[in-house]
């Protein structure tokens, strides 16, 4: 296996000067060396369905089966005794070790997340081995982030290997989104060396202030700069304000110093050139007045941050805890055929959800391709009776590009009376799409709308969904917050303003109902801005987690969030920040905003 490129010796020396301090402190306090990884049985051969090898050792005895000796020691329940806890710990280590030997990358990733839940040096050793040796880059990233969740408990050697692996992954552009936060922290700990200043510039250059996945990285760069006070990097960002494609991004970073210059958008009635020239001059005046001195190497702070994505590990103190006992029954899993149908309301208020589906369907398919051997996505668009159309469908396909091309011409229109033709959309999706006939296929349908179905259609929807559930369908109802007009109309009509009918639809369909934020930011005209930081309530994470939870074995469902958060960052393809310049606004119309064809809200 080809070894990734490494940092220069000088670079490592400067970086490790600060970052090894906490680990050495732990070692000086008598931290025990990690024992060797537990012995495991041989991995099974990969077959037609790649599965984890089975654990041949029987699960530990239930705490209720007390021995005579245990009866004599009633003061300590068996489930809390050291020997019982060690037996459970060893069983889990053996089981998760076998997950790591599976030919299926998803099983290995779930093994990593499961090990991350265990606060034990042997679990750390297994994570380190996976981080350094797994054949799949994505599994190594899962392990690297899992070690990030316990980097305060690493030995100096483990910490060195974790840091080296992180910078190797960064150079290979394998870390995206919030996975880069540890790199920023480690870079900051090393101080503003030549090499670290270049890492700073690379991270800034490859970020995008319209992409929610990049916002926390930009904030972290700003926090680093406030501590480094590097004149070179400040000048670099001021220079970035000369280009509209990088100016918004530079302002996001510089505003971590505080509100020392009015936001550029306060000047958006001027031309974009004037707006950014003025904003740049204001920041330049601030920095010249401050006369910051760059941080000295001995002032750098060790990086002590822990992962916000992975568990940090828990001690087993009671084997009767349901959190641990459910793992005794985990079985192998695989996901072959996955068909996903999107039933999407395309009336006038649904512009953002339609834009999201168009923009992210390729990313969604990439994620599905990672977890399923034969994923397909189909779409049924619906409006209301009397509109241009009631339903239009795009067949289930494994080609995301073909699906995106078919969706491109569609625009949100119609639907003035608020309740929409959801029954017609669901019926067409269920009965006219060509679903997989395989008995093992997973068939998931998502209804996405900001308005309830027509009231007289609810009994028909209930019957339709219950019949489909009998044919192994699952349904999730996605509630969308869109315009105030829709909310007011529903309240005035006294008809389901909280979309409680969607709760019924989720229940009838053996699935869930959930509110989702569809947030998009324009890069056109003077109303363009920057994204909000990604959160677990954003559309892609809610929708993907709903689908994955519904098709995974129940015991794995508490591992879905870390699994999804790493996977979605990994499949994110960086896209350049392409901004449109604009001219000075024209004269105001009486009673309205300035007249300008580029104004986009």
Coordinates of C-alpha atoms in Angstrom, one line a residue:
X1 CA 0.0 0.0 0.0
X2 CA 1.4 3.3 -1.0
X3 CA 2.2 5.6 1.9
X4 CA 0.8 9.1 1.8
X5 CA 3.1 12.1 1.7
X6 CA 4.4 13.3 5.0
X7 CA 5.1 16.7 6.5
X8 CA 8.7 18.0 6.6
X9 CA 10.7 17.2 9.7
X10 CA 10.9 20.9 10.7
X11 CA 7.1 21.2 10.3
X12 CA 6.5 18.2 12.6
X13 CA 8.9 19.4 15.2
X14 CA 7.1 22.8 15.5
X15 CA 3.7 21.2 15.5
X16 CA 4.5 18.6 18.0
X17 CA 6.1 21.1 20.4
X18 CA 2.6 22.1 21.5
X19 CA 0.3 19.3 20.6
X20 CA 2.2 16.6 22.5
X21 CA 2.1 18.5 25.8
X22 CA -1.2 17.1 27.1
X23 CA -0.3 13.5 26.1
X24 CA 3.1 13.8 27.8
X25 CA 1.3 15.1 30.9
X26 CA -0.9 12.0 31.0
X27 CA 2.1 9.8 30.6
X28 CA 3.9 11.5 33.4
X29 CA 1.0 10.8 35.7
X30 CA 1.4 7.1 35.2
X31 CA -1.0 6.4 32.3
X32 CA -0.9 2.7 31.6
X33 CA 0.1 1.5 28.2
X34 CA -2.8 0.0 26.2
X35 CA -2.9 -3.8 26.4
X36 CA -2.8 -5.7 23.1
X37 CA -5.9 -6.0 21.0
X38 CA -8.1 -9.0 21.9
X39 CA -7.7 -12.1 19.9
X40 CA -10.3 -12.6 17.2
X41 CA -11.4 -15.5 15.0
X42 CA -10.6 -15.5 11.3
X43 CA -12.8 -13.4 9.0
X44 CA -15.3 -15.1 6.8
X45 CA -14.8 -15.2 3.1
X46 CA -16.6 -12.6 1.1
X47 CA -19.6 -14.1 -0.6
X48 CA -22.4 -12.8 -2.7
X49 CA -23.7 -10.9 0.3
X50 CA -20.8 -9.4 2.2
X51 CA -21.5 -9.8 5.9
X52 CA -19.6 -9.5 9.2
X53 CA -18.3 -12.8 10.6
X54 CA -20.4 -14.2 13.4
X55 CA -19.3 -14.1 17.0
X56 CA -18.9 -17.7 18.1
X57 CA -18.4 -17.0 21.8
X58 CA -21.9 -17.0 23.5
X59 CA -23.0 -13.7 25.1
X60 CA -22.1 -13.2 28.8
X61 CA -24.5 -14.7 31.3
X62 CA -27.4 -12.5 32.2
X63 CA -27.0 -10.7 35.6
X64 CA -30.1 -12.5 36.8
X65 CA -28.3 -15.9 36.7
X66 CA -26.5 -15.5 40.0
X67 CA -24.1 -18.1 41.3
X68 CA -24.0 -19.2 45.0
X69 CA -20.9 -17.0 45.6
X70 CA -22.8 -14.1 44.1
X71 CA -25.8 -14.7 46.4
X72 CA -23.4 -14.3 49.4
X73 CA -22.3 -11.0 48.1
X74 CA -25.6 -9.2 47.8
X75 CA -24.1 -5.8 48.5
X76 CA -22.8 -5.6 45.0
X77 CA -25.2 -6.6 42.2
X78 CA -23.6 -9.1 39.7
X79 CA -24.2 -6.6 36.9
X80 CA -21.8 -4.1 38.6
X81 CA -19.0 -6.5 39.6
X82 CA -15.6 -6.0 37.9
X83 CA -15.5 -9.6 36.7
X84 CA -18.9 -9.3 35.0
X85 CA -18.1 -5.9 33.5
X86 CA -14.8 -7.3 32.1
X87 CA -16.6 -10.3 30.6
X88 CA -19.0 -8.0 28.8
X89 CA -16.2 -5.7 27.7
X90 CA -14.2 -8.6 26.2
X91 CA -17.3 -9.9 24.4
X92 CA -17.9 -6.4 22.8
X93 CA -14.3 -6.1 21.9
X94 CA -14.4 -9.5 20.2
X95 CA -17.7 -8.8 18.4
X96 CA -16.6 -5.3 17.1
X97 CA -13.2 -6.7 16.1
X98 CA -15.0 -9.1 13.8
X99 CA -17.0 -6.2 12.4
X100 CA -13.7 -4.7 11.5
X101 CA -12.7 -7.8 9.5
X102 CA -15.9 -7.8 7.4
X103 CA -15.5 -7.4 3.6
X104 CA -18.3 -4.8 3.8
X105 CA -17.1 -1.3 4.4
X106 CA -20.4 -0.3 6.1
X107 CA -20.0 -3.1 8.6
X108 CA -16.5 -2.0 9.4
X109 CA -17.7 1.6 9.8
X110 CA -20.4 0.5 12.2
X111 CA -17.7 -1.4 14.1
X112 CA -15.7 1.8 14.4
X113 CA -18.7 3.7 15.7
X114 CA -19.5 0.9 18.2
X115 CA -15.9 0.9 19.5
X116 CA -16.0 4.7 19.9
X117 CA -18.7 4.1 22.5
X118 CA -16.3 2.1 24.7
X119 CA -13.9 3.9 27.0
X120 CA -11.2 1.3 27.1
X121 CA -7.5 1.3 26.0
X122 CA -8.1 -1.9 24.0
X123 CA -10.9 -0.1 22.0
X124 CA -8.5 2.7 21.3
X125 CA -5.9 0.3 20.0
X126 CA -8.4 -1.3 17.6
X127 CA -9.4 2.2 16.4
X128 CA -5.8 3.1 15.8
X129 CA -5.2 -0.1 13.8
X130 CA -8.2 0.7 11.6
X131 CA -7.1 4.3 11.2
X132 CA -3.7 3.2 9.9
X133 CA -4.5 0.0 8.1
X134 CA -8.1 -0.2 6.6
X135 CA -8.1 -0.5 2.8
X136 CA -11.0 2.0 2.4
X137 CA -10.2 5.7 2.8
X138 CA -13.7 6.4 4.2
X139 CA -13.4 3.7 7.0
X140 CA -10.0 5.2 7.9
X141 CA -11.7 8.6 8.2
X142 CA -14.4 7.1 10.5
X143 CA -11.6 5.7 12.7
X144 CA -9.6 9.0 12.6
X145 CA -12.6 10.9 13.8
X146 CA -13.4 8.3 16.5
X147 CA -9.9 8.7 17.8
X148 CA -10.5 12.5 17.8
X149 CA -13.2 11.8 20.3
X150 CA -10.7 10.4 22.8
X151 CA -7.5 12.3 21.8
X152 CA -7.2 13.5 25.4
X153 CA -6.5 9.9 26.4
X154 CA -3.9 8.9 23.8
X155 CA -0.3 8.0 24.5
X156 CA 2.3 10.3 23.0
X157 CA 3.0 7.7 20.2
X158 CA -0.8 7.3 19.4
X159 CA -1.2 11.1 19.4
X160 CA 1.7 11.5 17.0
X161 CA 0.2 8.9 14.6
X162 CA -3.3 10.5 14.9
X163 CA -1.9 13.9 14.0
X164 CA 0.2 12.6 11.1
X165 CA -2.8 10.7 9.7
X166 CA -5.0 13.8 9.9
X167 CA -2.6 16.0 7.9
X168 CA -2.1 13.2 5.4
X169 CA -5.9 13.0 4.9
X170 CA -6.0 16.8 4.6
X171 CA -3.3 16.9 1.9
X172 CA -5.3 14.2 0.0
X173 CA -8.4 16.5 0.3
X174 CA -10.3 13.6 2.0
X175 CA -11.5 15.7 4.9
X176 CA -14.5 17.9 4.2
X177 CA -17.0 19.9 6.2
X178 CA -16.7 19.6 10.0
X179 CA -14.1 16.8 9.7
X180 CA -11.6 19.7 9.1
X181 CA -12.2 21.3 12.5
X182 CA -9.5 19.1 14.2
X183 CA -7.0 20.1 11.4
X184 CA -7.7 23.7 12.2
X185 CA -7.2 23.1 15.9
X186 CA -3.9 21.2 15.4
X187 CA -2.7 23.9 12.9
X188 CA -3.4 26.6 15.4
X189 CA -1.6 24.7 18.2
X190 CA 1.5 24.6 15.9
X191 CA 1.5 28.4 15.6
X192 CA 1.8 30.5 12.4
X193 CA 4.7 28.7 10.8
X194 CA 5.3 28.9 7.1
X195 CA 3.7 25.5 6.6
X196 CA 0.7 26.2 8.8
X197 CA 0.1 29.6 7.1
X198 CA -0.1 27.6 3.9
X199 CA -2.6 25.1 5.4
X200 CA -4.7 28.1 6.5
X201 CA -4.7 29.5 2.9
X202 CA -5.6 26.1 1.5
X203 CA -8.5 25.7 3.8
X204 CA -9.8 29.2 3.0
X205 CA -9.3 28.7 -0.8
X206 CA -11.3 25.4 -0.8
X207 CA -14.2 26.6 1.4
X208 CA -17.4 28.2 0.1
X209 CA -19.5 30.6 2.2
X210 CA -22.7 29.5 0.3
X211 CA -22.1 25.9 1.5
X212 CA -23.5 25.2 5.0
X213 CA -20.9 22.4 5.4
X214 CA -18.1 25.0 5.2
X215 CA -19.3 27.7 7.6
X216 CA -17.9 26.2 10.8
X217 CA -14.5 25.7 9.1
X218 CA -14.5 29.4 8.2
X219 CA -15.4 30.4 11.7
X220 CA -12.6 28.2 13.1
X221 CA -10.1 29.9 10.7
X222 CA -11.3 33.2 12.0
X223 CA -10.9 32.1 15.7
X224 CA -7.4 30.9 14.8
X225 CA -6.5 34.2 13.2
X226 CA -7.7 36.2 16.3
X227 CA -5.1 34.2 18.3
X228 CA -2.3 34.2 15.8
X229 CA -2.7 37.9 14.8
X230 CA -0.7 37.1 11.7
X231 CA -0.1 40.2 9.5
X232 CA 0.5 38.1 6.5
X233 CA -2.9 36.3 6.8
X234 CA -4.7 39.5 7.6
X235 CA -3.3 41.1 4.4
X236 CA -4.2 37.9 2.5
X237 CA -7.9 38.2 3.6
X238 CA -8.0 41.9 2.9
X239 CA -6.7 41.1 -0.6
X240 CA -9.5 38.5 -1.0
X241 CA -12.0 41.3 -0.6
X242 CA -11.0 42.7 -4.0
X243 CA -12.7 39.7 -5.7
X244 CA -16.5 39.2 -5.3
X245 CA -16.0 35.4 -5.4
X246 CA -13.9 35.5 -2.3
X247 CA -15.0 38.7 -0.5
X248 CA -18.0 37.2 1.3
X249 CA -15.8 34.4 2.5
X250 CA -13.1 36.7 3.8
X251 CA -15.7 38.8 5.7
X252 CA -17.0 35.6 7.4
X253 CA -13.5 35.0 8.7
X254 CA -12.6 38.6 9.7
X255 CA -15.8 39.1 11.6
X256 CA -14.6 36.6 14.2
X257 CA -12.5 39.6 15.5
X258 CA -15.8 41.3 16.4
X259 CA -18.1 43.9 14.9
X260 CA -15.3 46.4 14.1
X261 CA -16.7 47.2 10.7
X262 CA -20.3 47.4 9.5
X263 CA -21.4 44.3 7.5
X264 CA -20.9 44.7 3.8
X265 CA -24.6 44.1 3.2
X266 CA -25.4 47.5 4.7
X267 CA -24.0 49.0 1.5
X268 CA -25.8 46.7 -0.9
X269 CA -27.6 49.5 -2.7
X270 CA -24.2 50.6 -4.0
X271 CA -22.4 48.5 -6.6
X272 CA -20.7 45.4 -5.5
X273 CA -17.3 47.0 -6.3
X274 CA -18.1 50.0 -4.1
X275 CA -19.6 47.8 -1.3
X276 CA -16.4 45.7 -1.0
X277 CA -13.9 48.5 -1.5
X278 CA -15.5 50.4 1.3
X279 CA -15.7 47.3 3.6
X280 CA -12.1 46.4 2.9
X281 CA -11.0 50.0 3.8
X282 CA -12.9 49.9 7.1
X283 CA -11.2 46.6 8.1
X284 CA -7.8 47.9 7.0
X285 CA -8.3 51.0 9.2
X286 CA -9.2 48.8 12.1
X287 CA -6.1 46.6 11.8
X288 CA -3.8 49.5 11.3
X289 CA -5.1 51.1 14.5
X290 CA -4.7 47.9 16.5
X291 CA -1.1 47.2 15.5
X292 CA -1.4 43.6 16.4
X293 CA 1.7 41.6 17.3
X294 CA 1.9 38.1 16.0
X295 CA 1.8 35.3 18.6
X296 CA 5.1 33.8 19.7
X297 CA 5.7 30.1 19.4
X298 CA 5.8 29.6 23.2
X299 CA 2.4 31.2 23.5
X300 CA 0.6 28.6 21.4
X301 CA -2.1 26.6 23.2
X302 CA -2.2 22.8 22.9
X303 CA -5.2 21.4 21.0
X304 CA -7.6 19.8 23.4
X305 CA -10.8 19.7 21.4
X306 CA -12.9 16.5 21.0
X307 CA -15.0 15.3 18.1
X308 CA -18.5 16.8 17.8
X309 CA -19.5 13.9 15.5
X310 CA -18.3 10.7 17.3
X311 CA -19.0 9.4 20.8
X312 CA -16.2 10.1 23.3
X313 CA -16.5 6.7 25.0
X314 CA -18.3 5.6 28.2
X315 CA -17.2 3.3 31.0
X316 CA -19.3 0.2 31.5
X317 CA -20.4 0.5 35.2
X318 CA -23.5 -1.7 35.0
X319 CA -24.1 -4.4 32.5
X320 CA -27.8 -4.3 33.1
X321 CA -27.9 -0.9 31.4
X322 CA -30.1 -1.2 28.2
X323 CA -27.5 0.8 26.3
X324 CA -25.1 -2.1 26.6
X325 CA -27.4 -5.1 26.7
X326 CA -29.0 -4.4 23.3
X327 CA -25.6 -4.9 21.6
X328 CA -25.6 -8.6 22.8
X329 CA -28.2 -9.4 20.1
X330 CA -26.7 -7.4 17.2
X331 CA -26.7 -9.4 14.0
X332 CA -25.0 -9.0 10.6
X333 CA -26.6 -6.6 8.2
X334 CA -26.5 -5.9 4.5
X335 CA -28.5 -3.6 2.2
X336 CA -28.8 -4.7 -1.4
X337 CA -31.8 -3.1 -3.2
X338 CA -32.9 0.4 -2.1
X339 CA -35.7 2.2 -3.9
X340 CA -36.5 5.7 -2.7
X341 CA -39.5 7.7 -4.0
X342 CA -39.8 11.4 -3.4
X343 CA -43.4 12.7 -3.6
X344 CA -42.8 16.5 -3.9
X345 CA -45.3 19.3 -3.7
X346 CA -44.3 21.8 -6.4
X347 CA -46.8 24.6 -5.8
X348 CA -45.6 28.2 -5.6
X349 CA -44.4 28.2 -2.0
X350 CA -42.1 25.2 -2.5
X351 CA -39.3 26.8 -4.3
X352 CA -36.6 26.0 -1.8
X353 CA -37.4 22.3 -1.5
X354 CA -37.5 21.9 -5.3
X355 CA -34.2 23.7 -5.6
X356 CA -32.7 21.4 -2.9
X357 CA -33.9 18.3 -4.7
X358 CA -32.5 19.6 -8.0
X359 CA -29.2 20.6 -6.5
X360 CA -28.6 17.7 -4.1
X361 CA -30.1 14.6 -5.9
X362 CA -26.6 13.7 -7.2
X363 CA -25.2 13.9 -3.7
X364 CA -28.1 11.9 -2.4
X365 CA -27.4 9.2 -5.0
X366 CA -23.7 9.1 -4.1
X367 CA -24.6 8.6 -0.5
X368 CA -27.1 5.8 -1.4
X369 CA -24.5 4.1 -3.6
X370 CA -22.2 4.0 -0.6
X371 CA -24.7 2.0 1.5
X372 CA -26.6 0.0 -1.1
X373 CA -25.5 -2.2 -4.1
X374 CA -28.5 -1.2 -6.3
X375 CA -30.0 2.2 -5.2
X376 CA -32.6 4.0 -7.3
X377 CA -34.5 7.3 -6.8
X378 CA -37.8 8.3 -8.5
X379 CA -39.8 11.5 -8.2
X380 CA -43.5 12.3 -8.4
X381 CA -44.3 16.0 -8.6
X382 CA -47.8 17.1 -7.6
X383 CA -49.8 20.4 -7.3
X384 CA -53.5 20.7 -7.1
X385 CA -56.6 20.2 -9.3
X386 CA -57.0 23.0 -11.7
X387 CA -53.2 23.7 -11.9
X388 CA -51.0 23.1 -15.0
X389 CA -50.8 19.5 -13.9
X390 CA -51.9 17.4 -10.9
X391 CA -49.1 14.9 -11.1
X392 CA -45.9 14.3 -13.1
X393 CA -43.5 11.4 -12.5
X394 CA -39.8 10.7 -13.2
X395 CA -39.2 6.9 -13.2
X396 CA -37.0 5.2 -10.6
X397 CA -33.5 5.3 -11.9
X398 CA -29.9 4.6 -10.7
X399 CA -28.6 7.5 -12.7
X400 CA -28.5 10.7 -10.6
X401 CA -27.4 12.8 -13.6
X402 CA -30.4 11.6 -15.7
X403 CA -32.7 12.4 -12.8
X404 CA -31.2 15.9 -12.3
X405 CA -31.6 16.6 -16.0
X406 CA -35.3 15.5 -15.9
X407 CA -35.9 17.8 -12.9
X408 CA -34.2 20.9 -14.3
X409 CA -37.1 22.4 -16.2
X410 CA -39.6 22.2 -13.4
X411 CA -40.5 25.4 -11.5
X412 CA -42.8 25.9 -8.5
X413 CA -46.2 27.4 -9.5
X414 CA -49.9 27.3 -8.7
X415 CA -51.7 25.9 -5.6
X416 CA -53.5 29.0 -4.4
X417 CA -56.0 27.4 -2.1
X418 CA -53.2 25.8 0.1
X419 CA -54.4 22.1 0.6
X420 CA -52.9 20.1 -2.2
X421 CA -53.4 16.9 -4.2
X422 CA -51.2 14.7 -2.0
X423 CA -53.4 11.6 -2.5
X424 CA -52.9 11.7 -6.2
X425 CA -49.2 12.1 -5.8
X426 CA -48.9 9.2 -3.4
X427 CA -51.1 7.0 -5.5
X428 CA -49.1 7.6 -8.7
X429 CA -45.8 7.0 -6.8
X430 CA -47.0 3.7 -5.3
X431 CA -49.0 2.2 -8.2
X432 CA -47.3 3.5 -11.4
X433 CA -43.6 3.5 -10.5
X434 CA -41.8 0.2 -11.3
X435 CA -40.6 -0.9 -7.8
X436 CA -38.2 -3.7 -7.3
X437 CA -40.0 -7.1 -7.0
X438 CA -37.2 -8.5 -4.8
X439 CA -38.5 -9.7 -1.4
X440 CA -35.4 -8.2 0.3
X441 CA -35.7 -4.8 -1.4
X442 CA -36.2 -1.7 0.8
X443 CA -38.9 0.6 -0.5
X444 CA -39.1 4.0 1.1
X445 CA -41.4 6.9 0.1
X446 CA -41.0 10.5 1.4
X447 CA -43.9 13.0 1.1
X448 CA -42.5 16.5 1.1
X449 CA -44.9 19.5 1.4
X450 CA -45.7 22.7 3.4
X451 CA -49.5 22.1 3.1
X452 CA -51.8 19.3 4.2
X453 CA -53.7 17.0 1.7
X454 CA -57.3 17.8 0.7
X455 CA -59.4 17.0 3.8
X456 CA -61.8 14.7 2.0
X457 CA -58.8 12.6 0.7
X458 CA -57.5 11.5 4.1
X459 CA -59.5 8.3 4.4
X460 CA -58.3 7.3 0.9
X461 CA -54.7 8.1 1.9
X462 CA -55.0 6.0 5.1
X463 CA -56.2 3.0 3.1
X464 CA -53.6 3.4 0.3
X465 CA -50.7 3.6 2.8
X466 CA -51.8 0.7 5.0
X467 CA -52.1 -1.5 1.9
X468 CA -48.7 -0.5 0.7
X469 CA -47.1 -1.2 4.1
X470 CA -48.4 -4.7 3.7
X471 CA -46.3 -4.8 0.5
X472 CA -43.1 -3.8 2.5
X473 CA -43.3 0.0 1.9
X474 CA -42.3 2.6 4.5
X475 CA -43.5 6.2 4.4
X476 CA -42.0 9.3 6.0
X477 CA -43.9 12.7 6.0
X478 CA -41.6 15.7 5.7
X479 CA -43.1 18.9 7.0
X480 CA -41.6 22.0 5.3
X481 CA -41.6 25.5 6.8
X482 CA -41.9 27.9 3.9
X483 CA -43.9 31.1 3.5
X484 CA -45.9 33.1 6.1
X485 CA -48.7 33.2 3.5
X486 CA -49.2 29.4 3.8
X487 CA -49.2 29.6 7.6
X488 CA -51.7 32.4 7.7
X489 CA -54.0 30.7 5.1
X490 CA -54.1 27.5 7.1
X491 CA -54.8 29.3 10.3
X492 CA -57.6 31.4 8.7
X493 CA -59.1 28.2 7.2
X494 CA -58.7 26.5 10.6
X495 CA -57.3 23.6 8.8
X496 CA -54.2 21.8 10.1
X497 CA -51.8 24.8 10.6
X498 CA -49.3 22.5 12.4
X499 CA -49.5 19.7 9.7
X500 CA -50.8 17.1 12.2
X501 CA -52.2 15.2 9.2
X502 CA -48.5 14.5 8.4
X503 CA -48.2 12.8 11.7
X504 CA -51.1 10.5 10.7
X505 CA -49.5 9.8 7.4
X506 CA -46.2 8.8 9.0
X507 CA -48.1 6.5 11.4
X508 CA -50.2 5.0 8.7
X509 CA -47.1 4.4 6.6
X510 CA -45.1 2.7 9.5
X511 CA -42.6 5.6 9.3
X512 CA -42.2 9.0 10.9
X513 CA -43.1 12.7 10.4
X514 CA -40.6 15.5 11.0
X515 CA -40.1 19.2 10.4
X516 CA -37.2 20.0 8.0
X517 CA -35.4 23.2 7.1
X518 CA -34.8 23.8 3.4
X519 CA -32.3 26.6 3.4
X520 CA -30.8 27.9 0.2
X521 CA -28.7 31.1 -0.3
X522 CA -28.6 32.9 -3.6
X523 CA -25.3 33.9 -5.2
X524 CA -26.9 36.4 -7.5
X525 CA -27.7 40.1 -7.2
X526 CA -27.4 42.4 -4.3
X527 CA -29.5 40.2 -1.9
X528 CA -26.9 37.4 -2.0
X529 CA -25.4 36.4 1.4
X530 CA -23.7 33.5 3.2
X531 CA -25.0 30.2 4.4
X532 CA -26.0 29.1 7.9
X533 CA -23.8 26.4 9.5
X534 CA -25.0 22.9 8.8
X535 CA -27.1 21.3 11.5
X536 CA -28.9 18.0 12.1
X537 CA -32.2 19.7 11.3
X538 CA -31.2 20.5 7.8
X539 CA -32.9 18.7 4.9
X540 CA -30.2 16.3 3.7
X541 CA -29.4 15.0 7.2
X542 CA -33.0 14.6 8.3
X543 CA -34.1 12.9 5.1
X544 CA -31.0 10.6 4.9
X545 CA -31.2 9.6 8.6
X546 CA -35.0 8.9 8.2
X547 CA -34.3 6.6 5.4
X548 CA -31.3 4.9 7.0
X549 CA -33.1 4.4 10.3
X550 CA -36.0 2.7 8.6
X551 CA -33.8 0.2 6.8
X552 CA -31.2 -0.6 9.4
X553 CA -31.6 -3.3 12.1
X554 CA -33.0 -1.7 15.2
X555 CA -29.9 -2.3 17.3
X556 CA -27.7 -0.1 15.1
X557 CA -30.1 2.9 15.0
X558 CA -28.3 4.8 17.8
X559 CA -25.2 4.8 15.6
X560 CA -27.0 6.4 12.6
X561 CA -26.2 10.1 13.4
X562 CA -22.4 9.8 13.5
X563 CA -22.5 7.4 10.5
X564 CA -24.5 9.9 8.4
X565 CA -22.6 13.0 9.5
X566 CA -19.3 11.5 8.4
X567 CA -20.7 10.0 5.2
X568 CA -22.5 13.2 4.0
X569 CA -19.3 15.2 4.6
X570 CA -17.3 12.6 2.6
X571 CA -19.6 12.5 -0.4
X572 CA -19.8 16.3 -0.6
X573 CA -18.0 17.4 -3.7
X574 CA -16.5 20.9 -3.2
X575 CA -17.9 23.5 -5.6
X576 CA -16.3 26.8 -6.3
X577 CA -17.9 30.0 -4.9
X578 CA -19.2 31.8 -8.0
X579 CA -20.7 35.2 -7.1
X580 CA -22.4 37.7 -9.5
X581 CA -21.3 41.3 -9.3
X582 CA -24.0 44.0 -9.4
X583 CA -24.4 47.7 -10.3
X584 CA -25.6 50.5 -8.2
X585 CA -29.3 50.3 -7.5
X586 CA -31.6 52.4 -9.6
X587 CA -34.1 55.1 -8.3
X588 CA -36.8 53.9 -5.9
X589 CA -40.3 53.4 -7.0
X590 CA -43.0 55.0 -4.8
X591 CA -44.0 52.5 -2.2
X592 CA -41.4 49.9 -3.2
X593 CA -37.7 49.0 -3.2
X594 CA -35.2 50.4 -5.7
X595 CA -35.8 49.2 -9.2
X596 CA -33.2 46.7 -10.3
X597 CA -33.6 43.6 -12.4
X598 CA -30.9 41.8 -10.5
X599 CA -32.6 42.1 -7.1
X600 CA -33.3 38.6 -5.9
X601 CA -34.9 37.7 -2.6

